[in-house]
XYZ file of C-alpha atoms in Angstrom:
382
model
C 80.285 98.385 95.949
C 82.726 100.639 97.836
C 84.853 97.737 98.971
C 84.854 95.842 95.679
C 85.792 98.804 93.466
C 88.602 99.996 95.723
C 89.791 96.411 96.140
C 89.994 95.945 92.370
C 91.837 99.269 91.979
C 94.233 98.247 94.757
C 94.845 94.953 92.978
C 95.690 96.826 89.781
C 98.131 98.987 91.752
C 99.864 95.994 93.319
C 100.255 94.501 89.855
C 101.666 97.848 88.624
C 98.749 98.330 86.218
C 98.392 101.998 87.132
C 96.554 103.018 83.968
C 93.839 100.451 84.673
C 93.565 101.620 88.284
C 93.260 105.270 87.231
C 90.622 104.461 84.608
C 88.571 102.416 87.092
C 88.755 105.076 89.805
C 87.746 107.807 87.363
C 84.651 105.824 86.393
C 83.494 105.996 90.023
C 84.412 109.636 90.642
C 80.856 110.726 91.438
C 80.526 107.900 93.973
C 83.856 108.372 95.734
C 84.565 112.093 95.516
C 85.172 113.498 98.967
C 86.655 110.256 100.345
C 90.228 110.054 101.595
C 91.059 106.599 100.216
C 89.931 107.575 96.715
C 92.156 110.646 96.458
C 95.067 108.844 98.119
C 94.957 105.949 95.645
C 94.672 108.276 92.659
C 97.581 110.370 93.937
C 99.808 107.314 94.333
C 98.852 105.980 90.884
C 99.702 109.298 89.251
C 102.973 109.462 91.193
C 104.052 106.086 89.825
C 103.188 107.004 86.207
C 105.145 110.247 86.534
C 102.193 112.683 86.401
C 103.378 114.889 89.258
C 100.713 117.544 88.705
C 97.797 115.154 89.135
C 99.581 113.311 91.956
C 100.068 116.536 93.898
C 96.477 117.657 93.279
C 94.962 114.410 94.568
C 97.294 114.285 97.562
C 96.240 117.836 98.434
C 92.570 116.801 98.289
C 93.306 113.798 100.514
C 95.160 115.997 102.997
C 92.093 118.207 103.432
C 90.231 115.158 104.726
C 92.910 113.453 106.834
C 96.352 114.715 107.815
C 98.356 112.034 109.605
C 98.834 109.194 107.129
C 102.187 107.656 106.215
C 101.343 106.884 102.582
C 100.110 110.424 102.017
C 103.202 111.996 103.598
C 105.565 109.673 101.702
C 103.891 110.571 98.414
C 104.066 114.295 99.048
C 107.638 114.061 100.328
C 108.630 112.146 97.183
C 107.226 114.934 95.021
C 109.292 117.562 96.844
C 112.361 115.321 96.719
C 112.081 114.881 92.944
C 111.867 118.637 92.526
C 115.044 119.051 94.557
C 113.172 120.796 97.388
C 114.968 118.770 100.058
C 114.083 121.099 102.932
C 110.344 120.510 102.378
C 110.933 116.771 101.878
C 112.931 116.574 105.126
C 110.111 118.234 107.047
C 107.605 115.683 105.751
C 109.898 112.769 106.635
C 110.424 114.166 110.137
C 106.654 114.530 110.543
C 106.237 110.877 109.567
C 108.687 109.846 112.270
C 106.584 111.670 114.856
C 103.414 109.598 114.282
C 105.031 106.542 112.640
C 108.469 106.189 114.280
C 109.137 102.744 112.780
C 108.696 103.873 109.174
C 111.851 102.627 107.450
C 111.218 104.481 104.173
C 111.288 107.870 105.905
C 114.468 106.836 107.716
C 116.183 105.715 104.498
C 115.067 108.852 102.643
C 116.522 111.104 105.342
C 119.812 109.190 105.166
C 119.810 109.533 101.364
C 119.294 113.293 101.593
C 122.015 113.595 104.241
C 124.633 111.582 102.338
C 123.719 111.938 98.645
C 121.021 114.594 98.445
C 122.621 116.949 95.905
C 120.448 117.927 92.947
C 122.576 116.050 90.383
C 122.199 112.763 92.253
C 118.472 113.331 92.782
C 118.050 113.851 89.012
C 120.013 110.674 88.283
C 117.889 108.667 90.716
C 114.713 110.132 89.259
C 115.711 109.301 85.670
C 116.844 105.777 86.576
C 113.722 105.055 88.622
C 115.708 104.403 91.797
C 113.815 107.253 93.461
C 110.772 104.956 93.612
C 112.232 103.226 96.666
C 111.017 106.290 98.590
C 107.482 106.150 97.147
C 104.560 104.695 99.122
C 105.147 100.964 98.850
C 102.670 98.730 97.038
C 103.773 95.326 98.279
C 105.066 92.424 96.248
C 103.582 92.156 92.781
C 101.389 89.010 92.925
C 102.191 88.345 89.270
C 105.864 87.951 90.210
C 104.940 85.441 92.925
C 102.656 83.592 90.535
C 105.261 83.570 87.767
C 107.941 82.377 90.197
C 105.705 79.516 91.305
C 104.915 78.645 87.695
C 108.607 78.751 86.777
C 109.396 76.513 89.735
C 106.665 74.075 88.766
C 107.798 74.089 85.152
C 111.392 73.504 86.200
C 110.300 70.611 88.376
C 108.163 69.269 85.544
C 111.100 69.500 83.139
C 113.352 67.645 85.547
C 110.692 64.983 86.098
C 110.080 64.736 82.366
C 113.799 64.336 81.771
C 113.927 61.501 84.267
C 110.877 59.830 82.708
C 112.205 60.277 79.170
C 115.596 58.923 80.178
C 114.014 55.909 81.833
C 111.766 55.228 78.870
C 114.616 55.558 76.384
C 116.766 53.222 78.435
C 113.913 50.708 78.323
C 113.419 51.332 74.599
C 109.921 52.739 75.117
C 108.429 55.566 73.048
C 107.486 58.883 74.595
C 104.748 61.298 73.556
C 104.719 64.439 75.771
C 101.422 65.889 76.864
C 100.758 69.592 76.360
C 101.440 71.841 79.348
C 98.587 73.218 81.383
C 97.015 76.536 80.380
C 98.361 79.744 81.858
C 96.312 81.614 84.447
C 95.124 84.031 81.750
C 94.087 81.208 79.445
C 92.156 79.583 82.281
C 90.307 82.865 82.816
C 89.436 83.129 79.137
C 88.396 79.473 79.100
C 86.056 80.125 82.034
C 84.472 83.029 80.157
C 83.824 81.027 76.999
C 80.242 79.978 76.410
C 79.164 76.608 77.752
C 77.487 74.041 75.531
C 74.125 74.985 77.020
C 74.739 78.709 76.344
C 75.743 77.901 72.763
C 72.484 75.962 72.264
C 70.282 78.466 74.113
C 71.852 81.955 73.905
C 68.622 83.972 73.639
C 66.691 85.347 76.616
C 63.146 84.527 75.518
C 61.612 86.435 78.427
C 62.552 89.719 76.736
C 60.059 91.206 74.334
C 60.895 93.034 71.121
C 62.050 96.572 71.820
C 63.185 95.828 75.385
C 66.850 95.640 74.387
C 69.137 97.884 72.374
C 70.569 95.150 70.152
C 68.251 92.440 68.851
C 70.779 89.736 67.991
C 70.475 86.221 66.636
C 72.070 83.320 68.466
C 74.862 83.266 65.908
C 75.542 86.987 66.419
C 75.678 86.587 70.205
C 78.152 83.723 69.937
C 80.214 85.652 67.403
C 80.421 88.783 69.608
C 81.265 86.752 72.725
C 84.095 84.936 70.951
C 85.318 88.166 69.334
C 85.507 89.962 72.683
C 87.823 87.286 74.100
C 89.929 87.223 70.929
C 90.347 91.005 70.987
C 91.444 90.997 74.640
C 94.027 88.307 73.878
C 95.301 90.413 70.975
C 95.621 93.524 73.150
C 92.797 95.295 71.309
C 90.883 96.349 74.407
C 88.835 99.057 72.667
C 87.521 96.605 70.075
C 86.801 94.134 72.887
C 84.743 96.737 74.737
C 82.568 97.296 71.667
C 81.705 93.591 71.522
C 81.172 93.499 75.297
C 78.755 96.448 75.003
C 76.949 94.686 72.173
C 76.394 91.567 74.286
C 75.522 93.389 77.532
C 72.810 95.419 75.789
C 71.396 92.555 73.757
C 68.813 89.816 74.173
C 71.467 87.337 75.377
C 70.708 85.227 78.453
C 71.939 86.739 81.780
C 74.807 84.242 82.167
C 76.323 85.319 78.829
C 75.958 88.998 79.761
C 77.695 88.306 83.077
C 80.648 86.710 81.280
C 80.908 89.773 79.035
C 80.939 92.035 82.101
C 83.640 89.898 83.739
C 85.895 90.635 80.770
C 85.782 94.359 81.585
C 88.164 93.878 84.528
C 90.871 92.669 82.129
C 90.813 95.863 80.038
C 93.600 98.418 80.444
C 93.683 102.177 80.031
C 95.618 103.169 76.894
C 97.901 106.100 76.135
C 98.165 108.107 72.912
C 100.804 105.633 71.737
C 99.064 102.392 72.708
C 95.450 102.956 71.587
C 94.984 100.475 68.739
C 91.335 100.908 67.724
C 90.223 104.514 67.540
C 86.640 105.469 66.689
C 85.624 108.654 64.909
C 83.082 111.166 66.135
C 80.673 110.078 63.379
C 80.910 106.414 64.430
C 80.224 107.192 68.094
C 77.468 109.661 67.271
C 75.502 106.949 65.440
C 75.353 104.685 68.515
C 76.520 106.038 71.886
C 75.745 102.827 73.750
C 77.885 100.657 71.482
C 80.974 102.774 72.191
C 80.273 103.660 75.835
C 83.460 103.327 77.884
C 85.699 103.179 74.804
C 88.748 105.413 74.600
C 88.920 107.792 71.645
C 91.428 110.302 70.340
C 89.754 113.356 68.829
C 91.295 116.576 67.547
C 89.780 120.041 67.597
C 89.726 123.341 69.452
C 88.731 124.297 72.985
C 85.837 126.620 73.861
C 84.132 127.674 77.101
C 86.891 126.399 79.399
C 86.042 126.532 83.101
C 87.700 125.404 86.345
C 85.103 124.201 88.845
C 85.030 124.424 92.630
C 86.073 120.781 93.031
C 89.190 121.350 90.898
C 87.863 119.643 87.760
C 88.274 121.367 84.392
C 85.440 121.411 81.854
C 85.295 122.723 78.293
C 83.682 122.142 74.925
C 85.708 120.366 72.250
C 84.954 121.588 68.729
C 85.690 118.245 67.088
C 87.442 118.501 63.714
C 87.967 122.260 63.917
C 91.672 123.022 63.681
C 91.606 126.424 62.029
C 89.319 125.302 59.199
C 85.611 126.053 59.181
C 84.617 122.448 59.824
C 83.056 121.379 63.123
C 81.944 117.764 63.255
C 80.437 118.146 66.711
C 80.564 120.075 69.963
C 81.444 117.651 72.761
C 81.570 118.434 76.508
C 84.911 117.307 77.969
C 85.791 116.931 81.642
C 89.191 116.538 83.302
C 88.318 115.200 86.762
C 91.653 116.508 88.022
C 93.371 119.500 86.399
C 96.031 118.569 83.817
C 99.637 119.250 84.745
C 99.935 121.816 81.938
C 97.362 124.536 81.300
C 95.095 124.153 78.278
C 95.435 126.778 75.548
C 92.239 127.743 73.717
C 94.295 129.437 70.983
C 95.883 126.208 69.761
C 94.502 122.952 68.358
C 94.222 120.144 70.877
C 94.255 116.340 70.796
C 92.186 114.692 73.524
C 92.381 111.106 74.805
C 89.186 110.375 76.678
C 86.470 107.892 77.595
C 83.115 108.022 75.797
C 80.041 108.640 77.915
C 76.773 110.568 77.902
C 75.841 113.769 79.714
C 72.523 114.338 81.482
C 70.898 115.286 78.159
C 72.005 112.083 76.439
C 74.657 113.788 74.320
C 78.199 112.479 73.824
C 80.714 113.600 76.424
C 84.326 112.656 77.125
C 86.057 112.109 80.439
C 89.574 113.101 79.468
C 92.710 111.305 80.642
C 95.334 113.176 78.591
C 95.778 115.920 76.030
C 98.404 117.126 73.596
C 98.962 120.614 72.211
C 101.915 121.729 70.065
C 104.333 124.046 71.835
C 105.343 125.649 68.532
C 103.074 126.222 65.573
C 99.411 125.438 65.119
C 99.532 121.980 63.555
C 98.921 118.623 65.211
C 101.087 115.727 64.019
C 99.290 112.917 62.174
C 97.975 110.092 64.378
């Protein structure tokens, strides 16, 4: 499991899907905490999405485990460089050259600081994204390679088609073009569609009544499987996860459940702006398992905030309470790494987090972001 999870997260990083990598790594926090590679990957992901606080925190945790590592030093140097602390950045780049003398990024960064390293230029490079050339490198995005190959093949096909069409027209023959082959994504979705045998026999008859959470009919299983794929195609990953959960915890045959699980890898972590299907506290409270792993945005107030020894931050979210005497529920919330800005228990808060259960079987959230108003005590409408 160690290799496969980190390999998938690394693949997300190479494809610049940092939100998906962060979400996947957070799901396996209990398994990986205390390992160098885990903290290093999280730090680099947060660096690329611009969350300097979380990047620095994870790099610091990685540094406690292993010191001499080029990616770690480049990430920490980049943080100092963005802040305009060039003296600290220079020291990190010089340290890299001691144990990795052929590191070209450190060499180029030192030359940049020497020739252009004034604060105004650093700010311009940071805002334009050019500063990323000094980040730990991720390699060539495989999607770019794939798309380039596809474009080349399509160009060749167009040229060939033009030749064929021209020849046929010269000979007075008709021409009816065939449809182009499916994209890589479409091929994946096609592979995950139910086979004819699964359509005819979707029920696992070895399971007795009460052994599964959702007792579904064959029609319901087929409907949920098709809906999950349709939602992913439409970019509605939260809605897709609900249907995936329904199938995985049903009386469907194992092969159908496996296809539902394979869809999970395609789901991406949302932001406040991109979450399309939000679920209320009341909806989740009625069936935790159906919404497990879904992202939700809930408003309320903070109580019992605590910073733990491992750096995580825990508190209770009084859902629905924003200065009115209405509390829909009291939900434990955990930030696995401390947020870049301190939480304020005196102001209302909006939490983006992943639904799960605590040891007692109650709803809990693993938070990925929060919002609190700087002025006033009112949250803007969602």
